[in-house]
């Protein structure tokens, strides 16, 4: 927390980067959103999680594209990669642009060409959405977005920026630009309830002020908010002051004491950080009821920052007894898991419903900006195929006269035009009149096949739903095994869960299995060292098997489909049955890491060579 403010303070001094303050849409003046802007803000709400998926994917490809299979993009220098990053954010910027154009007089400070403003503009968009909560966007939907944006801001964006910064020509990214204050809601008035309390403010005064904002029926929730904030602050302070040779047991003791009173009220196991973390979501569920978006925002950040501090502490101390005694992963109460999943499931389900209805209400031209046009074309092809076979069976029942040829031709043309459009956007240098002509032709086709056009809007809904299908699930990351970090960008960890250790040796050597084996596995693309993994990744268990063909048994593979999340966690050396060849083997150390995550997207991953695809 402190670090963050220092960072911002430092940037604030760089006056030249301060953007023109005259353009502001006054998000901070809790003004009612103009009716004409409601739909745009809802569209922006759907664009945000799609953007985070895009940018996470894009970060993985830029940091280490060589392991991504079936992708034609390969990172090189900044001028080459910039259009790729811009494309990942194209839909988001189109929607944000619509909003800004209607909200302010001057030009918008958020333009897709300026990567320095990306993070600030993403946060600004979340603040714009916050202004529509709870009237036009529910607390649950807002929670889903913030869980993603917070992780993106703290983990993924620094990785992407760092990768581009080190590319030739990328040094302009050295500092993130700041936006005018009107676009900022962190540390602004939405947070004021907390910010204006200093050490001198009595608990009663704070509680009275908080309760006056949300109503006396939420007094207990506000009291819990203060308790959690105090215990989290104490935890940071205790971990920050843990000296190199200090007694770990003493530090753990202090941490447990700090949480004892809170846990008595909240119902958590004060001796286990992960139980506290999971039960913290009970408070988040209570905050949803208060309908106060600012308090929800502060709480999500509070929970996330504490989790990150604990992970950092594990990486820094490299002492497994901290995990055994305080971060006892997997030993939480069953009810704590239920609370955690109840919160994320409700946020996720609300987002999906919301996205379906918002996208369904948009015009096709507007809706399709949000999704990858190649994927949309695939879905449309599939939908047209179904349509044709339905028509075919209908017409064979009725007149028997095959009218399908016409429909088929129209369908084909429509797909063609969609693909042309993809190419148009890729080339960029296409002549204006050419595009105009194509567009006109496309419109004629659309007019001709009204039925298909209706279906086309539905296919965008389908594309959005498919993209969001893997986002926002709460899950559990755990990995114990031999950990290897490659070139600082990719790391994996493989541990034995069941089967023969000979087969495991093959897999560690990059060969497919010659028999059955069950493994614990972890993987991360981002910034990885042997003690710290940050980026997009997963942890879990998989079974691998040999291939059986007519020639008998041959080497199989360990490929799996999984949900990938944003991770940042410490790896702590340990001895475990997952590492049957001892603590160190072939330059790898047996280590363990764990935590909870919120998923981003679905990927498949080949354990033997690290090859991966994110769809
Ligand atoms: C890569 O593309 C080929 C052909 O387009 C396909 O057969 C294969 O399944 C794809 N691989 C992955 C991992 O998606
Ligand atoms: C996601 O990326 C695709 C390109 O792959 C782009 O067309 C789309 O607009 C992006 N979505 C958002 C919300 O920016
Ligand atoms: C910690 O202990 C080690 C070994 O006992 C010693 O070499 C080192 O100087 C100590 N470090 C500090 C900061 O006290
Ligand atoms: C990631 O980017 C690649 C290359 O642009 C694209 O083919 C793939 O569909 C993207 N995946 C996701 C989940 O956006």
XYZ file of C-alpha atoms and ligand atoms in Angstrom:
671
model
C 0.000 0.000 0.000
C 2.672 2.408 1.067
C 4.788 1.501 -1.908
C 1.945 2.242 -4.255
C 1.414 5.704 -2.916
C 5.093 6.418 -3.143
C 5.075 5.315 -6.733
C 2.162 7.569 -7.567
C 3.687 10.445 -5.639
C 6.866 10.132 -7.630
C 5.019 10.050 -10.912
C 2.996 13.058 -9.904
C 6.174 15.093 -9.852
C 6.791 14.459 -13.508
C 4.751 17.418 -14.588
C 5.282 16.869 -18.286
C 3.383 13.627 -18.152
C 0.431 15.197 -16.465
C -2.331 15.229 -19.015
C -4.583 18.129 -19.703
C -6.989 18.391 -16.781
C -9.657 20.207 -18.754
C -11.362 17.214 -20.333
C -12.723 15.607 -17.309
C -15.927 13.802 -17.043
C -16.591 14.400 -13.412
C -16.895 10.860 -12.227
C -16.087 12.050 -8.758
C -19.018 14.378 -8.465
C -21.451 11.620 -7.760
C -23.666 13.022 -10.462
C -26.348 10.843 -11.957
C -25.140 9.310 -15.151
C -26.874 10.997 -18.112
C -29.517 8.639 -19.537
C -27.850 8.744 -22.949
C -24.669 7.303 -21.437
C -26.171 4.378 -19.548
C -25.907 1.897 -22.377
C -22.335 2.931 -23.180
C -21.298 2.446 -19.570
C -22.927 -0.974 -19.539
C -21.084 -1.800 -22.735
C -17.869 -0.663 -21.086
C -18.684 -2.963 -18.172
C -18.763 -5.938 -20.533
C -15.677 -4.740 -22.411
C -13.526 -4.675 -19.274
C -13.342 -8.395 -18.468
C -12.959 -9.150 -22.202
C -10.091 -6.690 -22.297
C -8.408 -8.360 -19.324
C -8.634 -11.743 -21.078
C -7.190 -10.239 -24.278
C -4.388 -8.445 -22.479
C -3.449 -11.466 -20.384
C -3.245 -13.550 -23.529
C -1.277 -10.835 -25.249
C 1.130 -10.532 -22.303
C 1.835 -14.257 -22.404
C 2.542 -14.098 -26.130
C 4.812 -11.088 -25.830
C 6.742 -12.466 -22.877
C 7.177 -15.883 -24.284
C 5.459 -16.574 -27.543
C 7.895 -19.280 -28.563
C 5.989 -21.849 -26.523
C 2.585 -20.827 -27.804
C 1.399 -23.223 -30.468
C -0.618 -22.258 -33.546
C -0.007 -18.561 -33.175
C 1.462 -16.602 -36.043
C 2.462 -13.648 -33.899
C 6.071 -13.480 -32.726
C 7.281 -10.672 -30.556
C 10.159 -8.615 -31.874
C 10.646 -4.866 -31.490
C 8.314 -2.240 -30.130
C 7.140 -0.896 -33.485
C 6.221 -4.413 -34.523
C 4.449 -5.347 -31.289
C 2.571 -2.095 -30.695
C -0.187 -2.824 -33.259
C -0.631 -6.278 -31.739
C -1.130 -4.845 -28.244
C -3.435 -2.163 -29.655
C -5.507 -4.841 -31.312
C -5.894 -6.632 -27.982
C -7.502 -3.473 -26.608
C -9.308 -2.316 -29.747
C -12.855 -3.029 -28.608
C -12.297 -1.556 -25.191
C -10.907 1.680 -26.635
C -13.751 1.935 -29.122
C -16.295 1.809 -26.301
C -14.297 4.064 -24.016
C -13.941 6.484 -26.929
C -17.724 6.593 -27.352
C -18.108 7.402 -23.691
C -15.416 10.080 -23.644
C -16.696 11.728 -26.811
C -20.080 12.272 -25.216
C -18.765 13.138 -21.760
C -16.099 15.754 -22.367
C -15.453 18.667 -24.665
C -11.819 18.160 -25.541
C -9.965 15.199 -26.985
C -9.816 12.145 -24.770
C -6.554 11.420 -22.951
C -7.244 7.734 -23.596
C -6.104 6.888 -27.099
C -5.124 3.384 -28.172
C -1.798 4.547 -29.639
C -0.474 5.692 -26.280
C 0.487 2.647 -24.243
C 1.689 4.838 -21.383
C -1.889 5.628 -20.526
C -3.287 2.095 -20.805
C -3.291 1.198 -17.155
C -4.588 4.580 -16.075
C -7.367 4.375 -18.677
C -8.352 0.874 -17.588
C -8.576 2.036 -13.990
C -10.485 5.129 -15.154
C -12.940 2.856 -16.958
C -13.489 0.913 -13.757
C -14.163 4.224 -12.002
C -16.677 5.189 -14.696
C -18.399 1.845 -14.156
C -18.334 2.464 -10.418
C -20.343 5.638 -10.970
C -23.115 3.432 -12.433
C -23.213 1.059 -9.432
C -25.730 0.030 -8.161
C -28.273 1.858 -10.358
C -27.235 0.435 -13.736
C -24.588 -2.154 -12.909
C -25.044 -4.520 -9.983
C -22.622 -4.830 -7.091
C -21.966 -8.449 -8.112
C -20.997 -7.496 -11.656
C -18.788 -4.736 -10.318
C -17.130 -7.212 -7.941
C -16.344 -9.539 -10.843
C -14.684 -6.729 -12.769
C -12.696 -5.441 -9.840
C -11.318 -8.837 -8.896
C -9.906 -8.991 -12.419
C -8.793 -5.379 -12.802
C -7.001 -5.403 -9.436
C -4.959 -8.463 -10.360
C -4.290 -7.126 -13.810
C -3.068 -3.813 -12.445
C -0.780 -5.320 -9.840
C 0.522 -8.400 -11.628
C -0.070 -8.547 -15.364
C 0.311 -4.966 -16.522
C 3.773 -4.507 -14.926
C 4.865 -7.670 -16.768
C 3.585 -6.478 -20.119
C 5.040 -3.024 -19.675
C 8.367 -4.459 -18.595
C 8.525 -6.751 -21.627
C 7.766 -3.901 -24.047
C 10.110 -1.563 -22.232
C 12.991 -3.914 -22.874
C 12.210 -4.172 -26.543
C 14.041 -1.965 -28.969
C 12.205 1.334 -29.156
C 10.084 0.699 -26.089
C 11.791 3.027 -23.631
C 8.979 5.580 -23.764
C 7.103 3.204 -21.457
C 9.443 3.800 -18.543
C 6.713 5.592 -16.604
C 2.989 5.168 -16.712
C 1.221 8.426 -17.442
C -1.347 9.736 -15.017
C -4.789 10.943 -15.884
C -6.495 14.021 -14.498
C -7.897 13.498 -11.052
C -11.438 13.442 -12.344
C -10.766 9.990 -13.769
C -9.377 8.567 -10.576
C -11.441 6.893 -7.906
C -8.779 5.161 -5.818
C -7.816 7.320 -2.918
C -10.474 9.772 -3.954
C -13.772 10.551 -2.389
C -15.134 7.081 -2.963
C -12.472 5.934 -0.600
C -12.794 8.896 1.709
C -14.444 6.945 4.434
C -11.213 5.129 4.990
C -8.681 7.702 3.916
C -9.772 10.380 6.300
C -9.310 8.095 9.292
C -5.858 8.433 10.668
C -4.378 6.912 13.780
C -6.040 9.624 15.827
C -9.584 9.009 14.681
C -11.311 6.954 17.309
C -12.946 3.710 16.336
C -16.343 5.057 17.356
C -16.021 8.102 15.144
C -14.961 5.983 12.185
C -17.742 3.502 12.754
C -20.321 6.270 13.056
C -19.203 7.837 9.778
C -19.109 4.553 7.903
C -22.502 3.523 9.204
C -24.019 6.857 8.262
C -23.070 6.144 4.645
C -24.758 2.761 4.399
C -27.486 2.717 7.033
C -27.654 1.335 10.543
C -28.762 -2.094 9.334
C -25.193 -2.525 8.116
C -23.515 -1.398 11.346
C -22.079 -4.874 12.004
C -20.619 -5.017 8.496
C -18.995 -1.621 8.968
C -17.555 -2.727 12.275
C -16.106 -5.789 10.541
C -14.681 -3.551 7.804
C -12.761 -1.585 10.416
C -11.569 -4.733 12.175
C -10.337 -6.308 8.950
C -8.584 -3.147 7.950
C -6.831 -2.911 11.303
C -5.791 -6.583 11.308
C -4.529 -6.354 7.736
C -2.511 -3.237 8.562
C -1.051 -4.998 11.602
C -0.134 -8.011 9.451
C 1.703 -5.851 6.928
C 3.545 -4.139 9.731
C 4.512 -7.451 11.377
C 5.804 -8.935 8.123
C 7.611 -5.739 7.144
C 9.451 -5.693 10.433
C 10.464 -9.341 10.349
C 14.239 -9.048 10.293
C 16.498 -11.419 8.411
C 17.526 -13.470 11.417
C 14.419 -12.904 13.536
C 12.517 -15.847 14.910
C 9.900 -16.998 12.450
C 7.878 -18.543 15.263
C 7.626 -15.189 16.991
C 6.432 -13.511 13.817
C 3.838 -16.213 13.243
C 2.708 -15.808 16.822
C 2.200 -12.079 16.332
C 0.257 -12.641 13.124
C -2.016 -15.135 14.800
C -2.644 -12.792 17.713
C -3.490 -9.956 15.343
C -6.264 -12.052 13.803
C -7.591 -13.730 16.919
C -10.279 -11.164 17.836
C -11.392 -10.694 14.209
C -11.673 -14.415 13.657
C -13.845 -14.798 16.710
C -16.372 -12.511 15.062
C -15.893 -13.594 11.472
C -15.598 -17.285 12.195
C -12.136 -18.010 10.839
C -9.196 -20.062 12.043
C -6.796 -17.337 13.187
C -3.883 -19.778 13.076
C -4.194 -20.369 9.326
C -3.794 -17.500 6.875
C -5.644 -19.302 4.099
C -8.676 -19.842 6.276
C -8.676 -16.129 7.089
C -8.331 -15.322 3.394
C -11.268 -17.519 2.419
C -13.505 -16.284 5.238
C -12.707 -12.703 4.272
C -15.118 -13.322 1.391
C -17.942 -13.539 3.910
C -17.390 -9.839 4.501
C -17.351 -9.251 0.745
C -20.762 -10.936 0.520
C -22.036 -8.654 3.281
C -20.640 -5.613 1.463
C -22.598 -6.550 -1.661
C -25.705 -5.947 0.440
C -24.623 -2.439 1.421
C -24.706 -1.338 -2.246
C -21.666 0.836 -1.567
C -19.295 0.312 -4.477
C -16.423 2.305 -2.958
C -16.297 0.133 0.147
C -16.355 -2.999 -1.976
C -13.470 -1.650 -4.015
C -11.380 -0.897 -0.919
C -12.079 -4.340 0.485
C -11.094 -6.218 -2.672
C -7.817 -4.330 -2.734
C -7.229 -4.878 0.962
C -7.710 -8.638 0.626
C -5.569 -8.852 -2.494
C -2.695 -6.795 -1.055
C -2.548 -8.892 2.077
C -2.485 -12.109 0.079
C 0.338 -10.715 -2.046
C 2.269 -9.666 1.040
C 2.004 -13.187 2.475
C 3.161 -14.716 -0.828
C 6.105 -12.307 -0.925
C 6.937 -13.170 2.642
C 7.094 -16.850 1.717
C 9.355 -16.114 -1.238
C 11.603 -13.894 0.871
C 11.993 -16.152 3.879
C 12.234 -19.420 1.912
C 11.299 -21.252 5.100
C 8.819 -24.058 4.707
C 7.871 -23.933 8.381
C 5.919 -20.727 7.614
C 3.683 -22.778 5.351
C 3.456 -25.634 7.845
C 2.601 -23.376 10.738
C 0.689 -20.428 9.290
C -0.121 -20.717 5.588
C -1.495 -24.240 5.866
C -2.851 -24.573 2.411
C -5.601 -27.146 2.024
C -6.325 -27.288 5.748
C -9.057 -24.700 5.831
C -12.553 -25.358 7.107
C -14.937 -26.731 4.552
C -17.310 -23.825 5.174
C -14.534 -21.370 4.266
C -14.310 -22.854 0.800
C -18.053 -22.544 0.475
C -17.944 -18.837 1.286
C -15.157 -18.246 -1.222
C -16.981 -20.076 -3.992
C -20.359 -18.556 -3.163
C -18.914 -15.079 -3.653
C -17.075 -15.770 -6.913
C -19.862 -17.909 -8.352
C -22.410 -15.202 -7.755
C -20.168 -12.506 -9.245
C -19.428 -14.654 -12.254
C -23.030 -15.697 -12.887
C -24.174 -12.079 -12.618
C -21.533 -10.999 -15.118
C -22.557 -13.658 -17.623
C -26.232 -12.713 -17.395
C -25.403 -9.041 -17.626
C -23.105 -9.542 -20.627
C -25.736 -11.555 -22.469
C -28.425 -8.955 -22.036
C -26.188 -5.959 -22.773
C -24.561 -7.442 -25.866
C -27.940 -8.705 -27.065
C -29.306 -5.160 -26.888
C -26.537 -3.656 -29.033
C -26.509 -3.285 -32.777
C -24.402 -5.848 -34.581
C -21.823 -3.268 -35.640
C -21.343 -2.121 -32.074
C -21.435 -5.543 -30.474
C -18.860 -7.130 -32.715
C -16.175 -4.660 -31.682
C -15.845 -6.575 -28.434
C -14.752 -9.877 -29.856
C -12.060 -11.414 -31.976
C -13.429 -11.359 -35.538
C -11.773 -14.620 -36.531
C -13.521 -16.389 -33.685
C -16.773 -14.663 -34.522
C -16.451 -15.838 -38.123
C -16.004 -19.422 -36.878
C -19.103 -19.211 -34.732
C -21.080 -17.659 -37.562
C -19.991 -20.341 -39.962
C -21.198 -22.947 -37.518
C -24.497 -21.096 -36.955
C -25.051 -20.774 -40.713
C -24.390 -24.465 -41.153
C -27.033 -25.294 -38.556
C -29.433 -22.842 -40.146
C -28.946 -24.485 -43.522
C -29.564 -27.972 -42.280
C -32.671 -26.760 -40.427
C -33.945 -25.094 -43.615
C -33.136 -28.139 -45.629
C -35.253 -30.378 -43.445
C -38.031 -27.748 -43.313
C -38.173 -27.332 -47.101
C -38.085 -31.058 -47.747
C -41.117 -31.303 -45.483
C -42.992 -28.473 -47.213
C -42.762 -27.795 -50.959
C -39.771 -29.985 -51.537
C -38.363 -27.206 -53.743
C -34.787 -26.587 -52.701
C -34.502 -22.870 -51.951
C -31.453 -23.565 -49.871
C -29.019 -22.712 -52.636
C -29.922 -19.068 -52.431
C -29.688 -18.957 -48.667
C -26.454 -20.814 -48.825
C -24.983 -18.394 -51.282
C -26.018 -15.458 -49.164
C -24.560 -17.069 -46.096
C -21.334 -17.741 -47.860
C -21.096 -14.150 -49.022
C -21.790 -12.880 -45.597
C -18.990 -14.905 -44.127
C -16.759 -13.769 -46.889
C -17.461 -10.175 -46.102
C -16.743 -10.731 -42.449
C -13.408 -12.230 -43.279
C -12.644 -9.438 -45.701
C -13.235 -7.104 -42.885
C -10.731 -8.930 -40.751
C -8.218 -8.505 -43.517
C -9.103 -4.852 -43.928
C -8.330 -4.173 -40.332
C -5.138 -6.149 -40.513
C -3.791 -4.242 -43.472
C -4.790 -0.806 -42.354
C -3.461 0.811 -45.537
C -6.470 -0.215 -47.608
C -7.893 2.610 -49.700
C -10.860 4.357 -48.197
C -13.080 3.946 -51.229
C -12.367 0.271 -51.420
C -13.565 -0.133 -47.906
C -16.600 1.974 -48.573
C -17.521 -0.173 -51.510
C -17.129 -3.340 -49.520
C -19.141 -1.975 -46.692
C -21.934 -1.049 -49.057
C -21.858 -4.482 -50.561
C -21.969 -5.997 -47.137
C -24.950 -3.903 -46.178
C -26.836 -5.088 -49.225
C -26.180 -8.658 -48.277
C -27.342 -7.993 -44.761
C -30.525 -6.393 -45.972
C -31.174 -9.374 -48.161
C -30.904 -11.912 -45.400
C -32.650 -10.314 -42.476
C -33.014 -13.583 -40.690
C -29.320 -14.228 -40.759
C -28.602 -10.736 -39.476
C -30.721 -11.419 -36.412
C -28.796 -14.575 -35.870
C -25.563 -12.709 -36.270
C -26.255 -10.563 -33.189
C -26.856 -13.768 -31.310
C -23.543 -15.111 -32.485
C -21.780 -12.133 -30.914
C -23.552 -12.951 -27.675
C -22.295 -16.485 -28.127
C -18.738 -15.319 -28.775
C -18.798 -13.098 -25.682
C -20.247 -15.873 -23.535
C -17.612 -18.281 -24.804
C -14.838 -15.807 -24.026
C -16.195 -15.221 -20.532
C -16.850 -18.907 -19.880
C -13.494 -19.368 -18.244
C -13.323 -16.028 -16.443
C -14.051 -15.328 -12.820
C -14.037 -18.805 -11.338
C -12.533 -19.034 -7.895
C -10.001 -21.813 -7.663
C -7.150 -23.218 -5.767
C -3.585 -23.164 -6.975
C -1.261 -25.738 -5.548
C 1.955 -27.160 -6.799
C 4.695 -29.180 -5.151
C 7.431 -30.664 -7.233
C 10.631 -30.073 -9.128
C 10.568 -26.502 -10.179
C 12.329 -25.158 -13.186
C 12.387 -21.608 -14.470
C 13.336 -21.085 -18.104
C 14.763 -17.777 -19.294
C 12.938 -15.889 -16.551
C 9.641 -15.974 -18.445
C 8.325 -19.496 -18.189
C 8.423 -21.871 -15.271
C 6.979 -25.187 -14.433
C 6.894 -27.555 -11.582
C 6.245 -31.279 -11.718
C 5.618 -33.527 -8.736
C 4.757 -37.178 -8.452
C 1.294 -38.001 -7.171
C 1.009 -41.629 -8.237
C 2.690 -44.056 -10.610
C 6.275 -44.909 -11.371
C 9.142 -42.520 -10.731
C 10.893 -43.808 -13.885
C 8.120 -42.367 -15.999
C 8.400 -39.136 -14.079
C 12.104 -39.010 -14.921
C 11.218 -39.265 -18.609
C 8.797 -36.390 -18.325
C 11.338 -34.255 -16.493
C 13.628 -34.957 -19.428
C 10.976 -33.727 -21.814
C 9.830 -37.113 -23.071
C 6.323 -38.455 -23.271
C 5.266 -41.119 -20.749
C 5.558 -44.844 -21.442
C 2.875 -45.805 -18.969
C 0.393 -44.337 -16.548
C 1.398 -41.626 -14.134
C -0.356 -39.060 -12.020
C 1.365 -35.746 -11.525
C 0.989 -32.522 -9.655
C 1.828 -29.729 -12.033
C 2.239 -25.991 -12.045
C 2.968 -23.651 -14.915
C 3.464 -19.936 -15.289
C 4.245 -17.501 -18.073
C 5.307 -14.081 -16.929
C 8.136 -13.297 -14.629
C 9.516 -16.401 -13.045
C 12.450 -17.209 -10.844
C 12.954 -20.257 -8.696
C 11.419 -18.507 -5.719
C 8.753 -16.299 -7.297
C 6.217 -16.857 -10.043
C 4.072 -14.065 -11.399
C 1.942 -13.995 -14.489
C -0.609 -16.261 -16.050
C -0.540 -19.787 -14.790
C -2.218 -22.734 -13.189
C -1.587 -25.452 -10.686
C -3.298 -28.772 -10.336
C -3.034 -32.448 -10.989
C -3.110 -34.452 -14.192
C -2.911 -38.028 -15.297
C -0.667 -38.967 -18.220
C -0.672 -42.121 -20.223
C 1.231 -43.932 -22.918
C -0.265 -44.193 -26.387
C -1.593 -47.599 -27.317
C -1.767 -48.410 -31.024
C -1.638 -51.469 -33.231
C 2.111 -51.539 -32.869
C 1.799 -51.632 -29.128
C 2.729 -49.067 -26.543
C 4.456 -45.832 -27.550
C 5.239 -42.563 -25.839
C 2.090 -40.697 -24.961
C 1.628 -37.151 -23.852
C 0.520 -35.079 -20.920
C -1.702 -32.524 -22.543
C -4.499 -30.982 -20.596
C -7.135 -28.345 -20.825
C -7.248 -26.032 -17.891
C -8.287 -22.664 -16.660
C -5.490 -20.194 -16.365
C -5.429 -17.462 -13.784
C -3.319 -14.534 -12.737
C -0.821 -15.720 -10.181
C 1.864 -14.238 -8.050
C 3.228 -16.611 -5.506
C 6.277 -17.636 -3.577
C 7.967 -20.995 -4.099
C 9.465 -22.451 -0.945
C 11.942 -25.352 -0.988
C 10.749 -28.468 0.742
C 11.172 -32.207 0.885
C 8.160 -34.107 -0.238
C 7.090 -37.457 -1.586
C 6.216 -35.523 -4.739
C 9.967 -35.276 -5.330
C 11.159 -38.916 -5.291
C 14.719 -38.109 -6.373
C 15.579 -36.004 -3.366
C 15.478 -32.304 -2.661
C 17.638 -31.389 -5.639
C 17.543 -33.168 -8.916
C 19.118 -32.282 -12.247
C 19.494 -28.645 -11.302
C 15.926 -28.373 -10.048
C 14.799 -27.826 -6.504
C 11.818 -29.481 -4.904
C 9.571 -26.665 -3.863
C 6.029 -25.883 -2.990
C 3.653 -23.026 -3.608
C -0.049 -22.534 -3.207
C -2.849 -20.035 -3.035
C -6.249 -19.174 -4.359
C -6.977 -17.612 -7.700
C -9.643 -16.151 -9.900
C -9.536 -17.589 -13.385
C -9.022 -15.627 -16.600
C -9.184 -17.951 -19.596
C -9.004 -21.531 -20.832
C -5.792 -22.887 -22.225
C -4.338 -26.238 -23.097
C -0.869 -27.179 -22.073
C 1.591 -29.903 -23.000
C 3.651 -30.803 -19.976
C 6.484 -32.436 -21.851
C 7.481 -29.377 -23.847
C 5.565 -26.450 -22.360
C 3.648 -25.854 -25.615
C 0.378 -24.064 -24.938
C -2.671 -22.603 -26.610
C -5.184 -20.195 -25.129
C -8.437 -20.052 -27.017
C -2.836 -26.474 -34.460
O -3.379 -26.398 -35.753
C -3.530 -27.668 -36.398
C -4.010 -27.457 -37.824
O -4.547 -26.189 -37.997
C -4.507 -28.525 -35.582
O -4.659 -29.789 -36.172
C -3.965 -28.693 -34.159
O -4.905 -29.393 -33.356
C -3.703 -27.332 -33.536
N -3.060 -27.504 -32.252
C -3.532 -26.977 -31.129
C -2.725 -27.268 -29.913
O -4.537 -26.300 -31.085
C -9.938 -8.496 -28.057
O -9.033 -8.746 -29.110
C -9.598 -8.783 -30.408
C -8.492 -9.106 -31.370
O -7.949 -10.341 -31.069
C -10.223 -7.459 -30.722
O -10.832 -7.515 -31.973
C -11.259 -7.125 -29.674
O -11.783 -5.846 -29.922
C -10.630 -7.148 -28.292
N -11.652 -6.946 -27.279
C -11.682 -5.879 -26.488
C -12.783 -5.811 -25.490
O -10.879 -4.976 -26.564
C 22.142 -13.807 10.185
O 22.796 -14.953 10.672
C 23.884 -15.390 9.876
C 24.403 -16.707 10.445
O 24.115 -16.858 11.791
C 24.947 -14.312 9.850
O 26.044 -14.704 9.042
C 24.339 -13.028 9.291
O 25.286 -11.976 9.347
C 23.104 -12.628 10.085
N 22.462 -11.528 9.409
C 21.951 -10.478 10.049
C 21.325 -9.407 9.215
O 21.992 -10.374 11.267
C -4.615 -15.156 -27.930
O -4.006 -14.540 -29.041
C -3.885 -15.368 -30.171
C -3.118 -14.601 -31.235
O -3.707 -13.374 -31.524
C -5.270 -15.794 -30.664
O -5.160 -16.669 -31.740
C -6.006 -16.482 -29.513
O -7.321 -16.784 -29.902
C -6.037 -15.570 -28.291
N -6.667 -16.259 -27.165
C -7.519 -15.657 -26.336
C -8.026 -16.478 -25.212
O -7.864 -14.505 -26.471
